[in-house]
Coordinates of C-alpha atoms in Angstrom, one line a residue:
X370 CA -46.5 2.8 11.0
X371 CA -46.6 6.2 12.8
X372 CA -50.0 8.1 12.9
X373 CA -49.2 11.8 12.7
X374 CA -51.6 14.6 12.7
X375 CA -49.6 16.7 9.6
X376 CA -52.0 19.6 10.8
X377 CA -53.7 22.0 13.4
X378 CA -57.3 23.8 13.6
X379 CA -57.4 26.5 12.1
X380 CA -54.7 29.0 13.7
X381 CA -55.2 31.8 15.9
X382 CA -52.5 34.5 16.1
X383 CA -51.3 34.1 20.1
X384 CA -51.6 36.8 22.8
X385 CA -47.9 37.0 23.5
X386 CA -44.9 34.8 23.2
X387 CA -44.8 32.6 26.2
X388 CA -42.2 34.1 29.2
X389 CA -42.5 30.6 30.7
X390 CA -40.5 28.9 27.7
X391 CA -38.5 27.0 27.8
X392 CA -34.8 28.1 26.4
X393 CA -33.1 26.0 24.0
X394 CA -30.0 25.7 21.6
X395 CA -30.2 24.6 18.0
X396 CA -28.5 20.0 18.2
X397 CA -29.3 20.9 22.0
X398 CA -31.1 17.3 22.9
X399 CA -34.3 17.4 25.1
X400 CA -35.6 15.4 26.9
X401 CA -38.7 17.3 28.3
X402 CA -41.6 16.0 31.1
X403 CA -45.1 14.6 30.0
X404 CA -47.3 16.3 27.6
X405 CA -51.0 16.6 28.5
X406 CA -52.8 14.0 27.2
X407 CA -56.1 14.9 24.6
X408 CA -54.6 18.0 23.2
X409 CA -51.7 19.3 26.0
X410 CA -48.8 21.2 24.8
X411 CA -45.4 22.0 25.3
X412 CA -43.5 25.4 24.7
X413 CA -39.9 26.1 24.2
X414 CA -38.6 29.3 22.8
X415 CA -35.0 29.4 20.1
X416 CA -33.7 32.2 18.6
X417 CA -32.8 31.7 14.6
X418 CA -30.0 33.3 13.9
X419 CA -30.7 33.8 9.8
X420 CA -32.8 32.8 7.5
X421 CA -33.1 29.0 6.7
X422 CA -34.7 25.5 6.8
X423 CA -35.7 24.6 11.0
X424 CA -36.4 21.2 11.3
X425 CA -37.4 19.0 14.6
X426 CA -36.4 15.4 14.7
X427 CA -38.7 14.0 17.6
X428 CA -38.3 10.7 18.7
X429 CA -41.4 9.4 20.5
X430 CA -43.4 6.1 21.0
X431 CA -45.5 4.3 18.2
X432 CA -49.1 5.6 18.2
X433 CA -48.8 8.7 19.3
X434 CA -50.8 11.3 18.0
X435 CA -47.8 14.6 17.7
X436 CA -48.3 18.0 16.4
X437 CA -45.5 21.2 15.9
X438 CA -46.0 24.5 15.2
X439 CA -44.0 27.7 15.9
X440 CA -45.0 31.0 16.9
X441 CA -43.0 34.3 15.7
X442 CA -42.2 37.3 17.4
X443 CA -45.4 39.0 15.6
X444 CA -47.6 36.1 17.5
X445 CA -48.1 34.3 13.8
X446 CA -48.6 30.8 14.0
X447 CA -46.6 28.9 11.9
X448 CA -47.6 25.1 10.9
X449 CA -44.6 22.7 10.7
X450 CA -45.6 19.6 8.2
X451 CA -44.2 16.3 8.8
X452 CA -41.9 14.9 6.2
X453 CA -42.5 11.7 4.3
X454 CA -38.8 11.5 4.9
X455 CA -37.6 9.4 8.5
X456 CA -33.9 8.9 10.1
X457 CA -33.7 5.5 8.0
X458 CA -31.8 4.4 11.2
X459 CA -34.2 4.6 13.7
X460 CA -38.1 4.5 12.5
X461 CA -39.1 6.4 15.5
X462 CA -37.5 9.8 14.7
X463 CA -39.7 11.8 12.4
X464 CA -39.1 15.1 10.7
X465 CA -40.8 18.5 11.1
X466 CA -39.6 21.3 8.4
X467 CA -40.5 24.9 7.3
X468 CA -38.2 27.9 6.1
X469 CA -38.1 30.7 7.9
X470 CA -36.7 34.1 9.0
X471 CA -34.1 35.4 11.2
X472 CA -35.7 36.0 14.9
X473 CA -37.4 34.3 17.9
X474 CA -39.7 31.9 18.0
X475 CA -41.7 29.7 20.4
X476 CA -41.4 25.9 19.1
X477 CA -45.2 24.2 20.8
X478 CA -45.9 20.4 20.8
X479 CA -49.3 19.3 21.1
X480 CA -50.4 16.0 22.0
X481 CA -53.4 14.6 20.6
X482 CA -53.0 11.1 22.2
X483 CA -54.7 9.8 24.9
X484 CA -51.7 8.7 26.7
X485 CA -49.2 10.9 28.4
X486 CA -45.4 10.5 27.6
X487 CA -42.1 11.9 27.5
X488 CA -40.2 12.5 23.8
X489 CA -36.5 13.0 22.7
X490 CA -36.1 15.6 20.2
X491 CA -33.1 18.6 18.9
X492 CA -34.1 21.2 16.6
X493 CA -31.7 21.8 13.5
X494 CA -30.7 24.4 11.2
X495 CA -29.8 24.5 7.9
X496 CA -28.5 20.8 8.1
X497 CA -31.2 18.4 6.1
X498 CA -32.3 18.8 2.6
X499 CA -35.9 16.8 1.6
X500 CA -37.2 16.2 -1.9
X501 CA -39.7 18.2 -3.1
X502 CA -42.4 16.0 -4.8
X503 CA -43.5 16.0 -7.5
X504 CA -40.1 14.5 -8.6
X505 CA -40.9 11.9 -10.7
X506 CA -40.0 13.1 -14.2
X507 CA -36.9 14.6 -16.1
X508 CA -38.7 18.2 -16.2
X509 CA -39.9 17.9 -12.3
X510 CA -36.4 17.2 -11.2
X511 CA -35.0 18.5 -8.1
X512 CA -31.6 19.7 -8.2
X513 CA -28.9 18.2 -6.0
X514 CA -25.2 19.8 -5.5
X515 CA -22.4 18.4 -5.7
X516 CA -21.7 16.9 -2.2
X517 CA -25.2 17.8 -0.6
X518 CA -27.3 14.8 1.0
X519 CA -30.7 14.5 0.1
X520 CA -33.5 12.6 2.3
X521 CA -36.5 10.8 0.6
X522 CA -39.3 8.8 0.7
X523 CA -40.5 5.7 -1.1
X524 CA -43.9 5.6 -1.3
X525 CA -45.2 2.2 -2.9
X526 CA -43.9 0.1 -5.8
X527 CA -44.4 2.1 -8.7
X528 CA -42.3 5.1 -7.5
X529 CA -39.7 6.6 -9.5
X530 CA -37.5 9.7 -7.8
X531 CA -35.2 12.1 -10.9
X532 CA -32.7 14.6 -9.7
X533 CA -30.6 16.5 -11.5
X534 CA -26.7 17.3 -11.3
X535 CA -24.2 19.5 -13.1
X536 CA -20.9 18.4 -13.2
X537 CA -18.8 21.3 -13.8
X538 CA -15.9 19.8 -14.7
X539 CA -14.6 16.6 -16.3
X540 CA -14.0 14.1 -13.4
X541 CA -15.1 10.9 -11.5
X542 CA -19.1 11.4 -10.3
X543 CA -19.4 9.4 -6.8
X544 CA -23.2 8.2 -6.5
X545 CA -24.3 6.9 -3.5
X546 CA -27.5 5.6 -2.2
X547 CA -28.7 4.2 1.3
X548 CA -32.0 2.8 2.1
X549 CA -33.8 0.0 4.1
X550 CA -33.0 -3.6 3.9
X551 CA -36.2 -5.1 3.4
X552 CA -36.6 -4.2 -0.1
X553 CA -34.0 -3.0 -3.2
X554 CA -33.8 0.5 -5.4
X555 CA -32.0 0.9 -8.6
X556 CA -30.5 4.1 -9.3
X557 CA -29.7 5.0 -13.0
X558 CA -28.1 8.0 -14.1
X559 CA -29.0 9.8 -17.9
X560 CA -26.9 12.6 -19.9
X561 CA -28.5 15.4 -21.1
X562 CA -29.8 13.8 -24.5
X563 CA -31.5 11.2 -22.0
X564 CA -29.1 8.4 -22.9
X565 CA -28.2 6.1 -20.0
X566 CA -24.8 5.8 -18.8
X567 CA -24.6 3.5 -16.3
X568 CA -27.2 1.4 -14.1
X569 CA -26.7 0.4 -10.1
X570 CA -28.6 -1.9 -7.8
X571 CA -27.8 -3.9 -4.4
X572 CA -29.9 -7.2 -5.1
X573 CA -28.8 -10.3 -4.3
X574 CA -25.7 -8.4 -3.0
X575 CA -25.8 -7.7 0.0
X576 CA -26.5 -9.4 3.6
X577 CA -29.9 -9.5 4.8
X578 CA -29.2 -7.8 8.0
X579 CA -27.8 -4.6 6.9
X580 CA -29.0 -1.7 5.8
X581 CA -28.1 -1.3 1.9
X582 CA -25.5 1.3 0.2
X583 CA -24.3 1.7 -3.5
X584 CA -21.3 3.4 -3.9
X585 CA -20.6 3.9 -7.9
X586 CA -18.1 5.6 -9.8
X587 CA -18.8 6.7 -13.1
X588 CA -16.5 9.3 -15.6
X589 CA -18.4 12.1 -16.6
X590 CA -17.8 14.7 -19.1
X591 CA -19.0 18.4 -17.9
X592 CA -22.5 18.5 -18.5
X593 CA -25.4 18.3 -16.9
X594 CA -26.9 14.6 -15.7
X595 CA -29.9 13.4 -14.2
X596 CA -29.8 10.3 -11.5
X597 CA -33.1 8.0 -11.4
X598 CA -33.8 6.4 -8.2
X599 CA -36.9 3.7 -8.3
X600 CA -38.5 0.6 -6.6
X601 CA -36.7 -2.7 -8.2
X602 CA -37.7 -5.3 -5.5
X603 CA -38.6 -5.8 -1.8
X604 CA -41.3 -6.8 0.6
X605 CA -43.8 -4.4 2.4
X606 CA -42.8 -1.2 0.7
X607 CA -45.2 1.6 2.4
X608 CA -43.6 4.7 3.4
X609 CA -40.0 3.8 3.7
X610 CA -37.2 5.7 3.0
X611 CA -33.7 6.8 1.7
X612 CA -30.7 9.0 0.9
X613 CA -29.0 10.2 -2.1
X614 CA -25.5 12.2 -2.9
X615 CA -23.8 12.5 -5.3
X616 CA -20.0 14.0 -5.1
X617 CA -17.6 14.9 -8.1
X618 CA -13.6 13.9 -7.7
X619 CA -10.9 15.7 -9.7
X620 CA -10.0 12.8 -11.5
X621 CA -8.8 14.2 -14.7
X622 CA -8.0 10.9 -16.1
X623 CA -10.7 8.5 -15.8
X624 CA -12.8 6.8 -18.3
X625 CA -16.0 8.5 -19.7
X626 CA -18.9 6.3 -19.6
X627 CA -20.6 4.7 -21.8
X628 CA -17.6 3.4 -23.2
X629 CA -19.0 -0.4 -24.0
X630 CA -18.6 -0.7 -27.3
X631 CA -16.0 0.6 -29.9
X632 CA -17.8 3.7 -31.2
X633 CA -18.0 4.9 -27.9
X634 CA -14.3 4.5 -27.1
X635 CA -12.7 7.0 -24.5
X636 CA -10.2 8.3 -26.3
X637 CA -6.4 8.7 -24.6
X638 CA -2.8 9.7 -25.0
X639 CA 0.7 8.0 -24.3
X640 CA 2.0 8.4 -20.8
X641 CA -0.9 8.7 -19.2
X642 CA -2.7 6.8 -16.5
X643 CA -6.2 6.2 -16.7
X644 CA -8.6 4.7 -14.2
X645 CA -11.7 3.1 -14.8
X646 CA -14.4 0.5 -13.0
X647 CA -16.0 -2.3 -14.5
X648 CA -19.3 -3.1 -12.5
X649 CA -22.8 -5.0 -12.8
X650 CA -25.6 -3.8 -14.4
X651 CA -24.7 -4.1 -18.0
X652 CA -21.3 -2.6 -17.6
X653 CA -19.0 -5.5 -18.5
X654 CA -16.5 -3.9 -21.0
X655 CA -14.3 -0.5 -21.8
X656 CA -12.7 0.5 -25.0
X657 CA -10.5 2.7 -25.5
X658 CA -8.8 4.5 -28.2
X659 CA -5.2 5.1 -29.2
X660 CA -3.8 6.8 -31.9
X661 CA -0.1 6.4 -32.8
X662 CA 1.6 8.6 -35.6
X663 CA 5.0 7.0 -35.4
X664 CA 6.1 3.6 -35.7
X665 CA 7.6 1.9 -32.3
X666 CA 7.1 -0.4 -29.0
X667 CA 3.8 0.5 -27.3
X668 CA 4.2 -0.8 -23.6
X669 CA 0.8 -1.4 -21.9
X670 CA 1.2 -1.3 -17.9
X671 CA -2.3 -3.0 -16.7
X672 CA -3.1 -2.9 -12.7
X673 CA -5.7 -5.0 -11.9
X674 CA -6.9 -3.3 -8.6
X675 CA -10.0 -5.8 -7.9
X676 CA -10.5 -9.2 -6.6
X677 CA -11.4 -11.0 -9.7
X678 CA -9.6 -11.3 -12.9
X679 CA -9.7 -9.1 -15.9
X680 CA -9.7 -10.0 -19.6
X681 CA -7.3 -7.7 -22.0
X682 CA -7.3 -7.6 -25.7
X683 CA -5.3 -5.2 -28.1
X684 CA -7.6 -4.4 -31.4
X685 CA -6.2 -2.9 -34.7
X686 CA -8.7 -0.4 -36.8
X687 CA -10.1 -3.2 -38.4
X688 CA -11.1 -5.1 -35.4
X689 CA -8.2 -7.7 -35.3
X690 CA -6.7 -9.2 -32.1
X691 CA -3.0 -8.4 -32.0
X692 CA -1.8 -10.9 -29.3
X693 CA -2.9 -14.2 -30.4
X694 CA -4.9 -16.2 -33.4
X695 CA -7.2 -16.7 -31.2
X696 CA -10.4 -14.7 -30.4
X697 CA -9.9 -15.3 -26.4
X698 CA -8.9 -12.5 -24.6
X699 CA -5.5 -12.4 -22.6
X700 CA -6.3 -12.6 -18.8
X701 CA -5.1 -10.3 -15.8
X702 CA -5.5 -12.2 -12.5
X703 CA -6.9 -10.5 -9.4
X704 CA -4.4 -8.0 -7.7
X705 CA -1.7 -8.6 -10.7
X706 CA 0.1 -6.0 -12.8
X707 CA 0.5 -6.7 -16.1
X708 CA 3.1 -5.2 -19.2
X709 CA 2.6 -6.0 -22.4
X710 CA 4.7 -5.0 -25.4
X711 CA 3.6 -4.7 -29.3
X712 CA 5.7 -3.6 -32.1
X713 CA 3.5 -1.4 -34.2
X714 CA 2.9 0.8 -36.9
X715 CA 1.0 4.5 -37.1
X716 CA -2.5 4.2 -37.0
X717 CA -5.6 3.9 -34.5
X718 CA -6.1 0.7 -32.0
X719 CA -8.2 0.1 -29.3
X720 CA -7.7 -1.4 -26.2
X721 CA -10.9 -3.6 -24.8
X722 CA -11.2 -4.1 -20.9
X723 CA -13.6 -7.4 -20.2
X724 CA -15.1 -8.1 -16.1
X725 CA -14.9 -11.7 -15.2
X726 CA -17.1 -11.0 -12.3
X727 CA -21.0 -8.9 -12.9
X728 CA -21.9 -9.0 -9.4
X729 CA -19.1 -6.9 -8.2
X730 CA -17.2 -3.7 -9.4
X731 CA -13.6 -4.5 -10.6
X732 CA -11.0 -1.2 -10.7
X733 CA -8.1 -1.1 -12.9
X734 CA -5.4 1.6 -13.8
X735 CA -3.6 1.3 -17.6
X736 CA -1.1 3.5 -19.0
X737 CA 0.4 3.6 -22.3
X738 CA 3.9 4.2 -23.2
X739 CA 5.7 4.4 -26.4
X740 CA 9.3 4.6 -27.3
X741 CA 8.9 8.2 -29.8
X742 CA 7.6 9.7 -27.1
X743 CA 9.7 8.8 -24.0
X744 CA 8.8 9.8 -20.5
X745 CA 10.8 11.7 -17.5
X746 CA 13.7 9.4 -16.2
X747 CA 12.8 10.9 -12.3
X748 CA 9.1 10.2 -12.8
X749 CA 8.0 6.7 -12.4
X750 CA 4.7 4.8 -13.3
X751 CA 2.1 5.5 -10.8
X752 CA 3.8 8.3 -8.8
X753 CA 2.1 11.5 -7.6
X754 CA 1.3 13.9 -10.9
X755 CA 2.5 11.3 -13.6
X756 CA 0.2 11.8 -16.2
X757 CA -0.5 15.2 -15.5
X758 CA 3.2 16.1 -15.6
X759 CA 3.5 14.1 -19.0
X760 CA 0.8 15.5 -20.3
X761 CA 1.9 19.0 -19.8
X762 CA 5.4 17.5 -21.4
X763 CA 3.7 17.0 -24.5
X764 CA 1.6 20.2 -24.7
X765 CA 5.0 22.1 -24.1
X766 CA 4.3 23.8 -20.9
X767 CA 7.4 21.9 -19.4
X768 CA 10.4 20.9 -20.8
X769 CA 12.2 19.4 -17.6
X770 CA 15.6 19.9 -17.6
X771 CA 18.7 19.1 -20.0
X772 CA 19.6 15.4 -18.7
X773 CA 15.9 14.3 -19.3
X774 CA 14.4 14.1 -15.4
X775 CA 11.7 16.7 -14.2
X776 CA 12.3 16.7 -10.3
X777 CA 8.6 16.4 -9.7
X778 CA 9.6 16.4 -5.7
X779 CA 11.6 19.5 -5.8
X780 CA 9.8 22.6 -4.4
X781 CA 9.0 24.9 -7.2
X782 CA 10.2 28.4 -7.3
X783 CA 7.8 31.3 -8.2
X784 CA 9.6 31.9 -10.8
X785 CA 9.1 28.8 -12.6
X786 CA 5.9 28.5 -11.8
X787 CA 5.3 31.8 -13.5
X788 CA 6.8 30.2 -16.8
X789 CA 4.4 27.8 -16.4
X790 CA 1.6 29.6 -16.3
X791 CA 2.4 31.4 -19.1
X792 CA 2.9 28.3 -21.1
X793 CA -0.5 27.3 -20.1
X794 CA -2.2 29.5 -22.6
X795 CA -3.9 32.2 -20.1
X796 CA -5.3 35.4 -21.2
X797 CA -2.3 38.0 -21.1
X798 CA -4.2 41.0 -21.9
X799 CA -2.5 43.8 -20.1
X800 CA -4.6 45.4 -16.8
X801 CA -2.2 47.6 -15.6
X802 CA 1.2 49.1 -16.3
X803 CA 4.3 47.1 -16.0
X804 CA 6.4 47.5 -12.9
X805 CA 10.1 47.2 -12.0
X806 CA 10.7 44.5 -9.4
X807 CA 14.2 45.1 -8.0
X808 CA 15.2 41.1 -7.4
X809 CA 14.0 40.7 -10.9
X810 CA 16.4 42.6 -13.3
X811 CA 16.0 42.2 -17.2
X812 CA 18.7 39.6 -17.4
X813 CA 16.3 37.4 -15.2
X814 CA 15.3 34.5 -17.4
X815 CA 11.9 35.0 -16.7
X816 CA 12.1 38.3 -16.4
X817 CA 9.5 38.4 -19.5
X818 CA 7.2 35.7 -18.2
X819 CA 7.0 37.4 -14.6
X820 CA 5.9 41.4 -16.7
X821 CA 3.6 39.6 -18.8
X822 CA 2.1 38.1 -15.7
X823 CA 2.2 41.0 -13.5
X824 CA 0.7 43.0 -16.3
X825 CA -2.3 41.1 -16.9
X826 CA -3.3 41.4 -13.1
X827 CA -2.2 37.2 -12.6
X828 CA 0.3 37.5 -10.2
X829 CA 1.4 40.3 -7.8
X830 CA 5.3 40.9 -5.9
X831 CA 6.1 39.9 -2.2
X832 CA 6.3 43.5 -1.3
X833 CA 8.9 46.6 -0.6
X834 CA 9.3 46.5 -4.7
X835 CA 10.1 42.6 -4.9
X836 CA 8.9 39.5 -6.7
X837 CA 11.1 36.8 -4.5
X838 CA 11.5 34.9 -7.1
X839 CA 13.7 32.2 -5.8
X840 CA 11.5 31.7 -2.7
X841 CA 9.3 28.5 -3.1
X842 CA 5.3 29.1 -4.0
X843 CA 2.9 28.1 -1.2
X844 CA -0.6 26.8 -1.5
X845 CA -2.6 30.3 -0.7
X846 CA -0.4 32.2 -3.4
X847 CA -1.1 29.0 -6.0
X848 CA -4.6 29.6 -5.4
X849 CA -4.5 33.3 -5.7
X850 CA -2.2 32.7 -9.7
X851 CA -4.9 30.4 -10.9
X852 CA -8.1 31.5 -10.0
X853 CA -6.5 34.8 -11.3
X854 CA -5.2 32.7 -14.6
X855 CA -8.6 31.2 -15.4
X856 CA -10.7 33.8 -14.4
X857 CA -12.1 31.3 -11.9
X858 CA -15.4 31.9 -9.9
X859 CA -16.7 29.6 -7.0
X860 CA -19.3 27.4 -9.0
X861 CA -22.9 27.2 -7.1
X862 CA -23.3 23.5 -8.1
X863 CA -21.2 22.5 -5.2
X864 CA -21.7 22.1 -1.5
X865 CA -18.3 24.1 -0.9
X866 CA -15.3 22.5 0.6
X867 CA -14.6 23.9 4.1
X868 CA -11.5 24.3 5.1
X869 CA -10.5 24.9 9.0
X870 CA -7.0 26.7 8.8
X871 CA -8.9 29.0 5.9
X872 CA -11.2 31.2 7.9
X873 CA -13.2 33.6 6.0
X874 CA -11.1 37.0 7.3
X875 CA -7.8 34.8 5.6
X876 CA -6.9 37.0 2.9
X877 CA -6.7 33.7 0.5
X878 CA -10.3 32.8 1.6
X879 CA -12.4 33.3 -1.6
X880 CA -9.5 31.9 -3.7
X881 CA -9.1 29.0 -1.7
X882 CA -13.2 29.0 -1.6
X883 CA -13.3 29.1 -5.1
X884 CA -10.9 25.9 -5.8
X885 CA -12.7 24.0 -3.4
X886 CA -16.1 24.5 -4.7
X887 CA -14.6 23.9 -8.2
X888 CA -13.1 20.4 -6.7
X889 CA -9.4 22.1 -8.0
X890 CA -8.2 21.2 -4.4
X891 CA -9.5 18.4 -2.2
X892 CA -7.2 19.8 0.5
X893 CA -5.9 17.6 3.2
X894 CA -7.7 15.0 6.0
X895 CA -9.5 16.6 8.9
X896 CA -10.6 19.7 6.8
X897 CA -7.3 21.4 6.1
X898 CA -5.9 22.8 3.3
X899 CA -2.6 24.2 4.7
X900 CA -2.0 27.5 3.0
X901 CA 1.4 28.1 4.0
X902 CA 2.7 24.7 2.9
X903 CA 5.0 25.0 -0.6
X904 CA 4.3 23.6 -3.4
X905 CA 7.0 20.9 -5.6
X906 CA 6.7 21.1 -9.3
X907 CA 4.4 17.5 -9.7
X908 CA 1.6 19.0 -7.2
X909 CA 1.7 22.2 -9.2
X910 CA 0.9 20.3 -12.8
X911 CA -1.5 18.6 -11.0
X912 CA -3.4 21.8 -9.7
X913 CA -2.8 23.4 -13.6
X914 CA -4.3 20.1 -15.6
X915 CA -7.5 20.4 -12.7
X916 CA -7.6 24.3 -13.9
X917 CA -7.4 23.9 -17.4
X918 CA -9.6 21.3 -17.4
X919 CA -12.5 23.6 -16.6

């Protein structure tokens, strides 16, 4: 292992900042001459441009005895610890961290050793996160955001790491783990009564010559969650080292874990698609529960999106197997799609999902329809917005038009999106007067949804006394209307999304900033979000289930 020196003498404030410094940039690489052996040092001098976590990653030889400190503009000697915490990728990059203040410092490397050498190293800002120890129970927790990347150190075979997250929405919670291939972790995650929801580790799956990663998906409820990382296997386990972040996806219609046994069914509606994930660990099955109130032809569509087969089998309230006599379930090869019709009366049923295969996670999509309450004829299975656009079809916030379809593709005007807003339930509490809009007369057929809007401070006119409501709704008004709508504010348990074509002097900025943060929009590849880009009518019920999900 690396012998580090993690402090100095006792410091003594400097004469002056050193002239002879060296400049440098914050990811500048360096590559600087020897250091004097048996206590020589090196000075270089940075600027910090607010306040914030400066870390130095040196990469140096084994054996070496190195030592950091930095030295303020008031000559104060600063002492920069070394982290338990290493690049996992290359052993011979350590980490030096301390918080501090806006100004200039001098960054000083002393070498203890009694060998001369040369070191890489890059000072960084703001970019790493460490665990704070002690960590090791539910109350010492440290909290992780949504999105944020935490570094961390194993320290010997009894260790146990507990952070805590806060989902604050309903949605699909992204785990994901990296560490060293020479031994195995097992990451667990707990809901805030302490229950366990689902259980992860690599062993036995994975190749001995590559660095391991879990990547887990698990439905979550809003709420707040802890994640337990600990030793499960391995060989020499001193000091090593590894990475945890978790992320939260919009996903309004995926299964809530645990749903293993019928009690804990998730429950859903007709025309919906839900996604779920069968994986090892204990999570072999998913129930789910249906209530029907009329009688009629319920039409399972099953995807199998994994490469081993799936067992199906339709339950009535009493427990009993609809499809056969027997007590075998039906089967759902690898890659297939499945439909499967049942004549059946009102009444609650549940749908079990059995894995054929625990040593690897098998994903699946199922959506139940039903002939008394029939879908859009435009809106197939599986496209863009389906179940969010038949959800809203039940709930009454559209209708779709008079021959049955919905044109989910169609650009939707701001008119109609108005109408939809207003059907969504939002707080209509007038703010302000009522206005005349001169493209708007009282004739208009939502001339009453568009005032009731206007007047509760939701949405605003296009200017020069207008409301243009024919012209299509982009993506920087829709965030404006909703964050508006919901009273919306950016949520501080995400690492907020940032978008490139969304400076911060954009006048949609902090409405755009607050959907992102709230995982409302994803946005596009490569960081954009395209503000100017209009919106059809299927991406718009997608945007309003994400909103009144909250």
């Amino acid at each position: 292992m690396l012998a580090l020196s993690l402090g100095f003498t006792s410091p003594k404030a400097e004469a002056s900042h050193d002239p002879t410094a060296t400049p440098v940039s914050f990811e500048q690489s360096n590559s600087g001459p020897s250091i004097p052996i048996n206590g020589g040092t090196k000075r270089y001098s940075i600027t910090v441009p607010k306040d914030g976590l400066f870390v130095i990653e040196a990469e140096y030889v084994p054996f070496q005895f190195l030592e950091v400190r930095l030295i303020d503009e008031n000559h104060n000697v600063i002492l920069m610890p070394v982290a338990n915490e290493v690049n996992d990728k290359n052993p011979y990059v350590q980490w030096f961290h301390k918080n501090v203040k806006q100004g200039k410092y001098i960054i000083e490397f002393k070498n203890n050793s009694q060998s001369s050498h040369t070191f890489k190293w890059k000072a960084s800002f703001n970019k790493h996160i460490f665990e704070t120890e002690p960590n090791n129970t539910k109350n010492t927790a440290n909290t992780v955001l949504m999105g944020q990347t935490i570094n961390a150190s194993v320290e010997d075979r009894t260790f146990t790491d507990f952070y805590k997250i806060e989902a604050v929405r309903d949605g699909q919670l992204k785990l994901n783990l990296s560490y060293h291939r020479d031994y195995y972790l097992i990451l667990r995650l707990f809901d805030s009564a302490g229950r366990l929801i689902k259980e992860f580790n690599t062993y036995s799956f994975q190749t001995p010559d590559a660095d391991l990663f879990i990547s887990e998906n698990v439905g979550v409820k809003k709420g707040i969650y802890h994640a337990q990382v600990s030793y499960f296997y391995g060989w020499s386990i001193k000091n090593d080292f590894y990475k945890f972040k978790p992320e939260l996806k919009p996903i309004s219609f995926h299964e809530n874990e645990p749903n293993h046994t019928r009690s804990e069914a998730t429950p859903i509606g007709l025309n919906e698609t839900w996604t779920g994930e069968l994986s090892r660990m204990g999570d072999t099955e998913d129930f789910y529960l249906l209530d029907l109130t009329k009688t009629g032809i319920l039409k399972l569509l099953l995807k199998n999106q994994s490469l081993n087969d799936l067992h199906y089998q339709l339950q009535d309230a009493d427990g009993r197997f609809l499809e056969s006599d027997t007590y075998e379930p039906l089967v759902l090869n690898a890659g297939d799609t499945l439909t499967l019709s049942s004549n059946l009366a009102p009444g609650r049923y549940y749908i079990r999902l059995v894995g054929n295969n625990p040593s690897t996670s098998q994903r699946y999509e199922m959506t139940a329809f039903h002939d008394s309450n029939p879908v859009f004829t435009d809106v197939a299975f599986g496209s863009m917005g389906f179940s969010e656009i038949h959800r809203m079809k039940t709930t009454k916030i559209v209708t779709g038009y008079p021959d049955g379809t919905f044109h989910p593709n169609h650009l939707i005007k701001r008119s109609h999106a108005a109408l939809m807003i207003e059907r969504a339930g939002v707080d209509l509490t007038p703010v302000r007067s009522a206005t005349t809009f001169s493209d708007v007369p009282a004739s208009h057929p939502e001339h009453s949804s568009i005032q009731k809007l206007y007047r509760a401070g939701i949405i605003d006119g296009t200017g020069n006394g207008t409301f243009s409501p024919n012209n299509y709704l982009t993506r920087e008004q829709m965030a404006k209307i909703l964050v508006n709508a919901f009273d919306l504010t950016p949520a501080k348990e995400f690492i907020p999304t940032k978008f490139t074509d969304v400076p911060a002097n954009h006048w949609a900025y902090s409405y755009v900033h607050t959907l992102g943060s709230r995982q409302i929009t994803l946005g596009y590849s490569k960081g954009f979000y395209m503000p100017k880009e209009q919106l059809t009518r299927a991406q718009l019920a997608m945007f309003l289930t994400r909103a009144t999900g909250e």
